[in-house]
GROMACS .gro file of C-alpha atoms in nm:
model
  204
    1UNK     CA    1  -6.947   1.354  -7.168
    2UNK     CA    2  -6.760   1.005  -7.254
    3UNK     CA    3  -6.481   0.863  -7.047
    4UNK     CA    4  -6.192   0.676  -7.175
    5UNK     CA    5  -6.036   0.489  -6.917
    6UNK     CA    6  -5.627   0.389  -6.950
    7UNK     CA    7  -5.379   0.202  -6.691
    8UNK     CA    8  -5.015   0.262  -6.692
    9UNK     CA    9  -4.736   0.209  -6.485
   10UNK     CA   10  -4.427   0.380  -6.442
   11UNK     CA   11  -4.115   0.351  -6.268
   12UNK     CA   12  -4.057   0.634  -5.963
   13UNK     CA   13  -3.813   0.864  -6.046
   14UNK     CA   14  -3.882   0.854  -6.389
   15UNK     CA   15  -3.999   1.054  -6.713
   16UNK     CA   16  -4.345   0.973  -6.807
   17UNK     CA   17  -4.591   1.089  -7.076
   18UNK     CA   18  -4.953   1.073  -7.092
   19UNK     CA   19  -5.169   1.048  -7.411
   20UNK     CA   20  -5.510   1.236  -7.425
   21UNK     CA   21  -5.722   0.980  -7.522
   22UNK     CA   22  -5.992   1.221  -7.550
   23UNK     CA   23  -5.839   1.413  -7.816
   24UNK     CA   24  -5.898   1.328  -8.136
   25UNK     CA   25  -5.987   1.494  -8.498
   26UNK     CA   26  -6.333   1.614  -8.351
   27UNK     CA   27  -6.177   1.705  -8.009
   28UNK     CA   28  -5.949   1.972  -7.928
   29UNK     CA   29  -5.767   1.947  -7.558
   30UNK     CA   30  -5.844   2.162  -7.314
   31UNK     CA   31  -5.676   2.129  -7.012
   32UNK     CA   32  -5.585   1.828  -6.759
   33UNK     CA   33  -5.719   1.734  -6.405
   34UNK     CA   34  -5.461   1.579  -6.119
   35UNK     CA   35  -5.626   1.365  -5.903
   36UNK     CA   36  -5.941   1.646  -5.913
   37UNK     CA   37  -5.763   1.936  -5.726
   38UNK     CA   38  -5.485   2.017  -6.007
   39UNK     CA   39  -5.545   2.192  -6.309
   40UNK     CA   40  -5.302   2.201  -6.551
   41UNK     CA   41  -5.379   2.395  -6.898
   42UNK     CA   42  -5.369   2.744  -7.045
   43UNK     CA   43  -5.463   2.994  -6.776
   44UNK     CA   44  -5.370   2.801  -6.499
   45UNK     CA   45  -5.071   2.786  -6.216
   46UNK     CA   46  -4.903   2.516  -6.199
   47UNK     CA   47  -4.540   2.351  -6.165
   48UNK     CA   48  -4.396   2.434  -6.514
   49UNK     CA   49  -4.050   2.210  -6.419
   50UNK     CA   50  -4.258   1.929  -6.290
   51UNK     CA   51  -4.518   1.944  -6.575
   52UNK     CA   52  -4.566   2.035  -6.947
   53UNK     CA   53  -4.820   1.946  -7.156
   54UNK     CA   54  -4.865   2.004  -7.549
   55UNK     CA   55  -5.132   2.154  -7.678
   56UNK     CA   56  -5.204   1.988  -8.002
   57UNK     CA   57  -5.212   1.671  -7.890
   58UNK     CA   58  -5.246   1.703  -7.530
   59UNK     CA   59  -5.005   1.506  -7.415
   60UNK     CA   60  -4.911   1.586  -7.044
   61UNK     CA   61  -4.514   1.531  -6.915
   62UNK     CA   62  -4.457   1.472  -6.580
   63UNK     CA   63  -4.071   1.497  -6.467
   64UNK     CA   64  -3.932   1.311  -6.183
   65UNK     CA   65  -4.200   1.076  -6.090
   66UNK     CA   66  -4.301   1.019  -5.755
   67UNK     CA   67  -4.488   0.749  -5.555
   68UNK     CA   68  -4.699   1.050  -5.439
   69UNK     CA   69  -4.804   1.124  -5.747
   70UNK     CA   70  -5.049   0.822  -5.871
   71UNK     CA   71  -5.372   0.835  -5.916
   72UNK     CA   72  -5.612   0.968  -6.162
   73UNK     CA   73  -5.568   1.182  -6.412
   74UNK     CA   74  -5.831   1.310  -6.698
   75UNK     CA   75  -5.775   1.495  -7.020
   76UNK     CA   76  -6.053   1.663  -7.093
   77UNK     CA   77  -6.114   1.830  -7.456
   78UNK     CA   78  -6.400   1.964  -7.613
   79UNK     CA   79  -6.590   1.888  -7.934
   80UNK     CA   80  -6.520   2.170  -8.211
   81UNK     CA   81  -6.861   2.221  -8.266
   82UNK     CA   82  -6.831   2.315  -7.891
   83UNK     CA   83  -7.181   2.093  -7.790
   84UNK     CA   84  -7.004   1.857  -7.592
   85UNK     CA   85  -6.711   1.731  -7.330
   86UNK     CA   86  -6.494   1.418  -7.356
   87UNK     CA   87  -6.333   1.346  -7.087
   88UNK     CA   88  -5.973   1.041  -7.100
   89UNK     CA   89  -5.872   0.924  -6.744
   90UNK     CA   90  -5.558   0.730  -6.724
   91UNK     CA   91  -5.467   0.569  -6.396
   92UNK     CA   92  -5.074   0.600  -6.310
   93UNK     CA   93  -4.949   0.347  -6.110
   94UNK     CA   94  -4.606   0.450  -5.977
   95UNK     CA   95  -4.358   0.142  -5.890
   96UNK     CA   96  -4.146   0.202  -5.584
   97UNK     CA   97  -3.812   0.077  -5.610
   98UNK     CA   98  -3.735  -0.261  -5.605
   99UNK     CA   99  -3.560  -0.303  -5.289
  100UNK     CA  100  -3.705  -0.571  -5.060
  101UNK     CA  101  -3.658  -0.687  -4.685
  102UNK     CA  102  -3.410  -0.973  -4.848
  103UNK     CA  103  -3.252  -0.703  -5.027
  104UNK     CA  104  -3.176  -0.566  -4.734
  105UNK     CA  105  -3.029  -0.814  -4.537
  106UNK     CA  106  -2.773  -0.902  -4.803
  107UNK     CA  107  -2.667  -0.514  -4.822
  108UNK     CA  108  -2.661  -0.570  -4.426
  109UNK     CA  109  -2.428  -0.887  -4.394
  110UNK     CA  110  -2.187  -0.700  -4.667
  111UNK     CA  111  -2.121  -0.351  -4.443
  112UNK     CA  112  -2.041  -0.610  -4.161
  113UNK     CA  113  -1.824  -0.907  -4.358
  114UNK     CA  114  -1.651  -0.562  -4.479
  115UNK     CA  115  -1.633  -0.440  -4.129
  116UNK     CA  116  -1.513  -0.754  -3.987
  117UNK     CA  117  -1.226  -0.754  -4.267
  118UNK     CA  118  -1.113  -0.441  -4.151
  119UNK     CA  119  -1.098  -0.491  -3.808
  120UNK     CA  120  -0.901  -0.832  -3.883
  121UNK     CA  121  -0.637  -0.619  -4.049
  122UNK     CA  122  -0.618  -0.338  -3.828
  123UNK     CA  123  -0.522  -0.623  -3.537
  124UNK     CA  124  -0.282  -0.851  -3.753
  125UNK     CA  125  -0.126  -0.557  -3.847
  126UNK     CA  126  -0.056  -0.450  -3.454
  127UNK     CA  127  -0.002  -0.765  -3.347
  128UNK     CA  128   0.305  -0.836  -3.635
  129UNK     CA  129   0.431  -0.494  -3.551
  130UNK     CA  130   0.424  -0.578  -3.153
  131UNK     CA  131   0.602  -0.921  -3.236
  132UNK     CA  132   0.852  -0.772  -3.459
  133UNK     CA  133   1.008  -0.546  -3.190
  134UNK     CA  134   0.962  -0.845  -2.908
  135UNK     CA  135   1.154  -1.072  -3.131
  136UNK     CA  136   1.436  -0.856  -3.288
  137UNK     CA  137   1.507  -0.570  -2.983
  138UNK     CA  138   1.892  -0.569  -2.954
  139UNK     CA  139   1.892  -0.569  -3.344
  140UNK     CA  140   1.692  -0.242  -3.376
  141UNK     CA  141   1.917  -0.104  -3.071
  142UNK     CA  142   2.244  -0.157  -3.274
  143UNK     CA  143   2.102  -0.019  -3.557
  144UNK     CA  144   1.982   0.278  -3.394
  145UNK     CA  145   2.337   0.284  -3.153
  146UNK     CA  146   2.541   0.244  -3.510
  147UNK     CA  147   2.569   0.622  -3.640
  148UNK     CA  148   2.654   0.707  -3.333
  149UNK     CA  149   2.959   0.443  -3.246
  150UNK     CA  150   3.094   0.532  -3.584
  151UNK     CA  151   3.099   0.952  -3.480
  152UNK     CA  152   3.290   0.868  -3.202
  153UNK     CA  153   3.568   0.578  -3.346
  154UNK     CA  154   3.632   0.935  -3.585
  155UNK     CA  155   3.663   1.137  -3.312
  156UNK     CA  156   3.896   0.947  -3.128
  157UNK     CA  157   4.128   0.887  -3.386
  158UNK     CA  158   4.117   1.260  -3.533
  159UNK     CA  159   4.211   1.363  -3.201
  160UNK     CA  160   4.488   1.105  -3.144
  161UNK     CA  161   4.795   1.324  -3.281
  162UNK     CA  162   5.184   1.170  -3.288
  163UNK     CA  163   5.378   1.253  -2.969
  164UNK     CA  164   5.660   1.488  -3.019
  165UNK     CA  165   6.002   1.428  -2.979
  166UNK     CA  166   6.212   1.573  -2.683
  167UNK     CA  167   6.297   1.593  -2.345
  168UNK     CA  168   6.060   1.453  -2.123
  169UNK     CA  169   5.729   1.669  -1.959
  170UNK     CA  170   5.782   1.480  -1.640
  171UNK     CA  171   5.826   1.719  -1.354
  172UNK     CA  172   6.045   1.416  -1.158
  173UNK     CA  173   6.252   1.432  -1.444
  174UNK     CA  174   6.273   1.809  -1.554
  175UNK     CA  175   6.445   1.827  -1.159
  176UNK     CA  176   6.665   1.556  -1.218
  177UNK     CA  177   6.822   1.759  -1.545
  178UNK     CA  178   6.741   2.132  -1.454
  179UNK     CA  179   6.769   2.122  -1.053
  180UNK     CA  180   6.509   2.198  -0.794
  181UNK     CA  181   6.315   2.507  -0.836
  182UNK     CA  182   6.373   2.643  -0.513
  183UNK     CA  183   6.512   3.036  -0.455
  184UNK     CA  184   6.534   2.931  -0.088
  185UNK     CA  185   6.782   2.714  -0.112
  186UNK     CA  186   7.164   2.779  -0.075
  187UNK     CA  187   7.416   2.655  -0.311
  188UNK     CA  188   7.721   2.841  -0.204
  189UNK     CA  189   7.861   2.511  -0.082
  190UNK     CA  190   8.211   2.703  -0.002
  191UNK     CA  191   8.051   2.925   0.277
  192UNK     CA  192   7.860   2.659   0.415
  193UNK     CA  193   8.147   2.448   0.436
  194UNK     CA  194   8.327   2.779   0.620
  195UNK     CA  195   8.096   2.814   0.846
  196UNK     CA  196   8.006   2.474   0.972
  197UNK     CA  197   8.441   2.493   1.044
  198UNK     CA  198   8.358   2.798   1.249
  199UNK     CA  199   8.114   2.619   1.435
  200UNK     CA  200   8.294   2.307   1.492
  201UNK     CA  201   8.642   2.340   1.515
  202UNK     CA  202   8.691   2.053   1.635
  203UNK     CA  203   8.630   1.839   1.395
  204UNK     CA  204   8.922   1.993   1.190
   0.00000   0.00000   0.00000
């Protein structure tokens, strides 16, 4: 059995194929080993959306790369005369993303520089509101008070309607013209005047 040993690396999250260095024109591929617990090949299980390998040239696809998933991993084909193994192990080193502790403090001092800009605005904003109605009250109150001085200048001079002309409404003066309104009172001067001679003769 020979070994061919080959290093690549690989970005996680990625698309990666692997060659089968032990396939060649005396070597058909057989199946490959994961890290020595995973078979993948004809007649095996295995993740068919994670994993595909071709069969000619025994190339193996892995989808969606992981930083799980480094390690080893051997081809191995066999000799067409079928008297011997050859085995091609390729080492996958998977990179994790490039996101260090500096990386993080930067993203850090953004969310709050965006935070404190926020907060700055929310308060100016209050306090120019606040200061607004402390500085101009009375205006806001005649603006408010306008509509409804202007309803009731048009109801007062709708109402208002031209006096009449006539004789005076005033009781005082409605006696004066007409007379008292009084049933008990006599006006047969005549036989008042006869009787107060009846009373008083004397006075004739």
């Amino acid at each position: 059995m020979k070994a061919i040993s080959e290093v690549t690396e690989v970005p996680a999250g990625s698309t990666v194929v692997l060659k089968c260095g032990s396939n060649d024109f005396n070597h058909n591929f057989l199946f490959w080993i994961l890290n020595n617990n995973t078979i993948i090949g004809p007649g095996n299980t295995y993740n068919e959306k994670k994993f595909k390998y071709e069969v000619l040239s025994g190339k193996l696809h892995i989808h969606n790369v992981a930083p799980t998933e480094a390690g080893y991993y051997q081809c191995i084909s066999k000799h067409v005369d079928g008297s011997s193994l050859s085995v091609g192990e390729v080492e996958m080193i998977v990179q994790s993303p490039t996101f260090s502790g500096g990386d993080a403090i930067k993203v850090a001092a953004i969310i709050i520089s965006l935070l404190v800009i926020i907060i700055c605005a929310v308060v100016y904003y209050r306090l120019k509101r606040e200061w607004n109605q402390y500085e101009h009250p009375v205006e806001a109150d005649e603006d408010d008070e306008k509509p409804d001085g202007e309803e009731i200048y048009n109801r007062t001079t709708t109402a208002i309607s031209q006096p009449v002309p006539g004789p005076s409404r005033n009781p005082s003066s409605e006696h004066l013209i007409y007379g008292i309104d009084n049933e008990g009172l006599d006006t047969d001067f005549n036989s008042v005047f006869e009787n107060i001679q009846i009373k008083s003769p004397s006075l004739i």
